[in-house]
């Protein structure tokens, strides 16, 4: 599914709709260049999970944990140079736990991602305007069929 959004608020609103539908053990892989809105969509997903805390990108921590309807594990693997780094923090324990895992820059560790996941690709659309983004949702596995229920 593809969505065209023209503001941070609409990106967050789309994330919130996803967050209301996610289930325990869901894995969400975020792909997009710097500044496309990966953390903004994560803020929306967190909002949909009922998380009240301020969401920040865990660039230097690798993972942040938040608590709402389900636990949220927010990874940023931009600075991971070796898969052993991600294993050292207990990656498998997080993604196979009862929480929801969001992985920014998931394409950097794609060999570690299970075969079933929700991929969200965010692209800038500068020809339409500075704030325009194309957000594409691709479900890998039947558990993510809930994306068919999402509309803006």
PDB file of C-alpha atoms in Angstrom:
ATOM      1  CA  UNK A   1       0.000   0.000   0.000  1.00  0.00           C
ATOM      2  CA  UNK A   2       1.153   3.506  -0.730  1.00  0.00           C
ATOM      3  CA  UNK A   3       0.304   6.749   0.983  1.00  0.00           C
ATOM      4  CA  UNK A   4       1.292  10.280   0.015  1.00  0.00           C
ATOM      5  CA  UNK A   5       1.550  12.628   2.993  1.00  0.00           C
ATOM      6  CA  UNK A   6       2.354  16.321   2.997  1.00  0.00           C
ATOM      7  CA  UNK A   7       3.146  16.975   6.656  1.00  0.00           C
ATOM      8  CA  UNK A   8       4.774  15.583   9.762  1.00  0.00           C
ATOM      9  CA  UNK A   9       1.303  15.473  11.349  1.00  0.00           C
ATOM     10  CA  UNK A  10      -0.008  13.167   8.612  1.00  0.00           C
ATOM     11  CA  UNK A  11       3.046  10.930   8.949  1.00  0.00           C
ATOM     12  CA  UNK A  12       2.394  10.647  12.688  1.00  0.00           C
ATOM     13  CA  UNK A  13      -1.336  10.041  12.049  1.00  0.00           C
ATOM     14  CA  UNK A  14      -0.512   7.150   9.693  1.00  0.00           C
ATOM     15  CA  UNK A  15       1.832   5.725  12.305  1.00  0.00           C
ATOM     16  CA  UNK A  16      -0.866   6.001  14.948  1.00  0.00           C
ATOM     17  CA  UNK A  17      -3.257   3.957  12.798  1.00  0.00           C
ATOM     18  CA  UNK A  18      -0.579   1.283  12.434  1.00  0.00           C
ATOM     19  CA  UNK A  19       0.115   1.391  16.193  1.00  0.00           C
ATOM     20  CA  UNK A  20      -3.533   0.688  17.002  1.00  0.00           C
ATOM     21  CA  UNK A  21      -3.371  -2.494  14.892  1.00  0.00           C
ATOM     22  CA  UNK A  22       0.027  -3.979  15.765  1.00  0.00           C
ATOM     23  CA  UNK A  23       0.279  -7.163  17.776  1.00  0.00           C
ATOM     24  CA  UNK A  24       2.742  -8.736  20.154  1.00  0.00           C
ATOM     25  CA  UNK A  25       5.915  -9.901  18.377  1.00  0.00           C
ATOM     26  CA  UNK A  26       5.348  -7.680  15.331  1.00  0.00           C
ATOM     27  CA  UNK A  27       8.521  -6.487  13.653  1.00  0.00           C
ATOM     28  CA  UNK A  28       8.428  -3.222  11.726  1.00  0.00           C
ATOM     29  CA  UNK A  29      11.373  -2.405   9.489  1.00  0.00           C
ATOM     30  CA  UNK A  30      11.803   1.253   8.551  1.00  0.00           C
ATOM     31  CA  UNK A  31      13.716   2.142   5.405  1.00  0.00           C
ATOM     32  CA  UNK A  32      14.472   5.668   4.241  1.00  0.00           C
ATOM     33  CA  UNK A  33      17.202   8.232   3.899  1.00  0.00           C
ATOM     34  CA  UNK A  34      18.126  10.696   6.642  1.00  0.00           C
ATOM     35  CA  UNK A  35      15.311  13.122   7.347  1.00  0.00           C
ATOM     36  CA  UNK A  36      12.516  11.210   5.640  1.00  0.00           C
ATOM     37  CA  UNK A  37      10.418  10.716   8.774  1.00  0.00           C
ATOM     38  CA  UNK A  38      11.315   7.317  10.242  1.00  0.00           C
ATOM     39  CA  UNK A  39      11.252   8.658  13.786  1.00  0.00           C
ATOM     40  CA  UNK A  40       8.029  10.581  13.112  1.00  0.00           C
ATOM     41  CA  UNK A  41       6.193   7.453  11.993  1.00  0.00           C
ATOM     42  CA  UNK A  42       7.608   5.707  15.072  1.00  0.00           C
ATOM     43  CA  UNK A  43       6.140   8.488  17.230  1.00  0.00           C
ATOM     44  CA  UNK A  44       2.764   7.773  15.645  1.00  0.00           C
ATOM     45  CA  UNK A  45       3.041   4.020  16.199  1.00  0.00           C
ATOM     46  CA  UNK A  46       3.936   4.697  19.832  1.00  0.00           C
ATOM     47  CA  UNK A  47       0.918   6.992  20.146  1.00  0.00           C
ATOM     48  CA  UNK A  48      -1.284   4.217  18.728  1.00  0.00           C
ATOM     49  CA  UNK A  49       0.149   1.903  21.382  1.00  0.00           C
ATOM     50  CA  UNK A  50      -0.869   4.378  24.091  1.00  0.00           C
ATOM     51  CA  UNK A  51       2.711   5.371  24.906  1.00  0.00           C
ATOM     52  CA  UNK A  52       2.891   8.806  26.514  1.00  0.00           C
ATOM     53  CA  UNK A  53       6.692   9.145  26.696  1.00  0.00           C
ATOM     54  CA  UNK A  54       8.634  11.391  24.317  1.00  0.00           C
ATOM     55  CA  UNK A  55       9.995   9.246  21.486  1.00  0.00           C
ATOM     56  CA  UNK A  56      13.525   9.908  20.284  1.00  0.00           C
ATOM     57  CA  UNK A  57      15.736   8.083  17.840  1.00  0.00           C
ATOM     58  CA  UNK A  58      18.064   5.737  19.760  1.00  0.00           C
ATOM     59  CA  UNK A  59      21.009   6.553  17.484  1.00  0.00           C
ATOM     60  CA  UNK A  60      23.646   6.214  20.191  1.00  0.00           C
ATOM     61  CA  UNK A  61      21.844   3.669  22.407  1.00  0.00           C
ATOM     62  CA  UNK A  62      20.848   1.312  19.561  1.00  0.00           C
ATOM     63  CA  UNK A  63      17.555   0.541  21.352  1.00  0.00           C
ATOM     64  CA  UNK A  64      15.029   2.455  23.474  1.00  0.00           C
ATOM     65  CA  UNK A  65      12.205   0.757  25.367  1.00  0.00           C
ATOM     66  CA  UNK A  66       8.745   2.238  25.911  1.00  0.00           C
ATOM     67  CA  UNK A  67       5.651   0.930  27.671  1.00  0.00           C
ATOM     68  CA  UNK A  68       2.052   1.151  26.488  1.00  0.00           C
ATOM     69  CA  UNK A  69      -0.590  -1.380  25.408  1.00  0.00           C
ATOM     70  CA  UNK A  70       2.447  -3.432  24.366  1.00  0.00           C
ATOM     71  CA  UNK A  71       6.146  -2.864  24.971  1.00  0.00           C
ATOM     72  CA  UNK A  72       7.855  -1.037  22.150  1.00  0.00           C
ATOM     73  CA  UNK A  73      11.485  -1.675  21.295  1.00  0.00           C
ATOM     74  CA  UNK A  74      12.774   1.091  19.034  1.00  0.00           C
ATOM     75  CA  UNK A  75      16.061   0.254  17.334  1.00  0.00           C
ATOM     76  CA  UNK A  76      18.292   2.521  15.277  1.00  0.00           C
ATOM     77  CA  UNK A  77      21.012   0.466  13.616  1.00  0.00           C
ATOM     78  CA  UNK A  78      22.480   3.279  11.509  1.00  0.00           C
ATOM     79  CA  UNK A  79      25.772   3.146  13.409  1.00  0.00           C
ATOM     80  CA  UNK A  80      26.005  -0.657  13.662  1.00  0.00           C
ATOM     81  CA  UNK A  81      29.118  -1.775  11.815  1.00  0.00           C
ATOM     82  CA  UNK A  82      28.993  -5.483  12.574  1.00  0.00           C
ATOM     83  CA  UNK A  83      26.042  -7.852  13.166  1.00  0.00           C
ATOM     84  CA  UNK A  84      27.796  -9.024  16.341  1.00  0.00           C
ATOM     85  CA  UNK A  85      27.118  -5.568  17.826  1.00  0.00           C
ATOM     86  CA  UNK A  86      23.379  -6.048  17.487  1.00  0.00           C
ATOM     87  CA  UNK A  87      23.568  -9.588  18.876  1.00  0.00           C
ATOM     88  CA  UNK A  88      25.552  -8.290  21.869  1.00  0.00           C
ATOM     89  CA  UNK A  89      22.587  -6.185  23.025  1.00  0.00           C
ATOM     90  CA  UNK A  90      20.273  -9.225  22.939  1.00  0.00           C
ATOM     91  CA  UNK A  91      18.574  -8.449  19.616  1.00  0.00           C
ATOM     92  CA  UNK A  92      16.914 -11.863  19.367  1.00  0.00           C
ATOM     93  CA  UNK A  93      15.548 -11.558  22.895  1.00  0.00           C
ATOM     94  CA  UNK A  94      13.897  -8.266  21.973  1.00  0.00           C
ATOM     95  CA  UNK A  95      12.411  -9.215  18.633  1.00  0.00           C
ATOM     96  CA  UNK A  96      11.109 -12.584  19.811  1.00  0.00           C
ATOM     97  CA  UNK A  97       9.646 -11.184  23.043  1.00  0.00           C
ATOM     98  CA  UNK A  98       6.044 -10.142  23.591  1.00  0.00           C
ATOM     99  CA  UNK A  99       6.668  -6.550  22.471  1.00  0.00           C
ATOM    100  CA  UNK A 100       6.656  -4.730  19.139  1.00  0.00           C
ATOM    101  CA  UNK A 101      10.022  -4.033  17.516  1.00  0.00           C
ATOM    102  CA  UNK A 102      10.642  -1.078  15.214  1.00  0.00           C
ATOM    103  CA  UNK A 103      13.986  -1.098  13.436  1.00  0.00           C
ATOM    104  CA  UNK A 104      15.193   2.091  11.751  1.00  0.00           C
ATOM    105  CA  UNK A 105      17.702   1.441   8.958  1.00  0.00           C
ATOM    106  CA  UNK A 106      16.667  -2.235   8.930  1.00  0.00           C
ATOM    107  CA  UNK A 107      18.250  -2.626   5.482  1.00  0.00           C
ATOM    108  CA  UNK A 108      21.638  -2.416   7.249  1.00  0.00           C
ATOM    109  CA  UNK A 109      20.957  -5.690   9.071  1.00  0.00           C
ATOM    110  CA  UNK A 110      18.553  -7.419   6.694  1.00  0.00           C
ATOM    111  CA  UNK A 111      20.340 -10.761   7.159  1.00  0.00           C
ATOM    112  CA  UNK A 112      19.227 -10.678  10.818  1.00  0.00           C
ATOM    113  CA  UNK A 113      15.557  -9.885  10.169  1.00  0.00           C
ATOM    114  CA  UNK A 114      13.109 -12.814  10.406  1.00  0.00           C
ATOM    115  CA  UNK A 115      11.244 -13.643   7.199  1.00  0.00           C
ATOM    116  CA  UNK A 116       7.942 -12.206   8.483  1.00  0.00           C
ATOM    117  CA  UNK A 117       7.836  -8.457   9.072  1.00  0.00           C
ATOM    118  CA  UNK A 118       6.171  -5.222   8.065  1.00  0.00           C
ATOM    119  CA  UNK A 119       8.392  -3.024   5.909  1.00  0.00           C
ATOM    120  CA  UNK A 120       7.722   0.702   5.812  1.00  0.00           C
ATOM    121  CA  UNK A 121       9.654   2.604   3.171  1.00  0.00           C
ATOM    122  CA  UNK A 122       9.612   6.401   3.316  1.00  0.00           C
ATOM    123  CA  UNK A 123      10.760   8.488   0.373  1.00  0.00           C
ATOM    124  CA  UNK A 124      10.968  12.250  -0.086  1.00  0.00           C
ATOM    125  CA  UNK A 125       9.003  13.688  -3.002  1.00  0.00           C
ATOM    126  CA  UNK A 126      10.800  16.988  -3.585  1.00  0.00           C
ATOM    127  CA  UNK A 127       9.032  17.557  -6.893  1.00  0.00           C
ATOM    128  CA  UNK A 128       5.764  17.945  -4.947  1.00  0.00           C
ATOM    129  CA  UNK A 129       7.155  19.979  -2.053  1.00  0.00           C
ATOM    130  CA  UNK A 130       9.565  19.897   0.871  1.00  0.00           C
ATOM    131  CA  UNK A 131       7.249  18.005   3.254  1.00  0.00           C
ATOM    132  CA  UNK A 132       5.824  15.461   0.809  1.00  0.00           C
ATOM    133  CA  UNK A 133       6.590  11.813   1.429  1.00  0.00           C
ATOM    134  CA  UNK A 134       5.592   8.525  -0.173  1.00  0.00           C
ATOM    135  CA  UNK A 135       5.112   5.912   2.535  1.00  0.00           C
ATOM    136  CA  UNK A 136       4.906   2.337   1.299  1.00  0.00           C
ATOM    137  CA  UNK A 137       3.730  -0.529   3.515  1.00  0.00           C
ATOM    138  CA  UNK A 138       4.751  -4.047   2.484  1.00  0.00           C
ATOM    139  CA  UNK A 139       3.613  -7.049   4.520  1.00  0.00           C
ATOM    140  CA  UNK A 140       5.834 -10.124   4.627  1.00  0.00           C
ATOM    141  CA  UNK A 141       3.693 -12.724   6.362  1.00  0.00           C
ATOM    142  CA  UNK A 142      -0.054 -13.081   6.910  1.00  0.00           C
ATOM    143  CA  UNK A 143       0.138 -11.654  10.435  1.00  0.00           C
ATOM    144  CA  UNK A 144       0.533  -8.186   8.859  1.00  0.00           C
ATOM    145  CA  UNK A 145      -2.625  -8.315   6.743  1.00  0.00           C
ATOM    146  CA  UNK A 146      -4.058  -5.652   9.057  1.00  0.00           C
ATOM    147  CA  UNK A 147      -2.391  -3.035   6.864  1.00  0.00           C
ATOM    148  CA  UNK A 148      -5.290  -3.531   4.440  1.00  0.00           C
ATOM    149  CA  UNK A 149      -7.508  -1.797   7.032  1.00  0.00           C
ATOM    150  CA  UNK A 150      -5.426   1.388   7.033  1.00  0.00           C
ATOM    151  CA  UNK A 151      -6.531   4.524   5.208  1.00  0.00           C
ATOM    152  CA  UNK A 152      -5.755   8.220   5.581  1.00  0.00           C
TER     153      UNK A 152
END
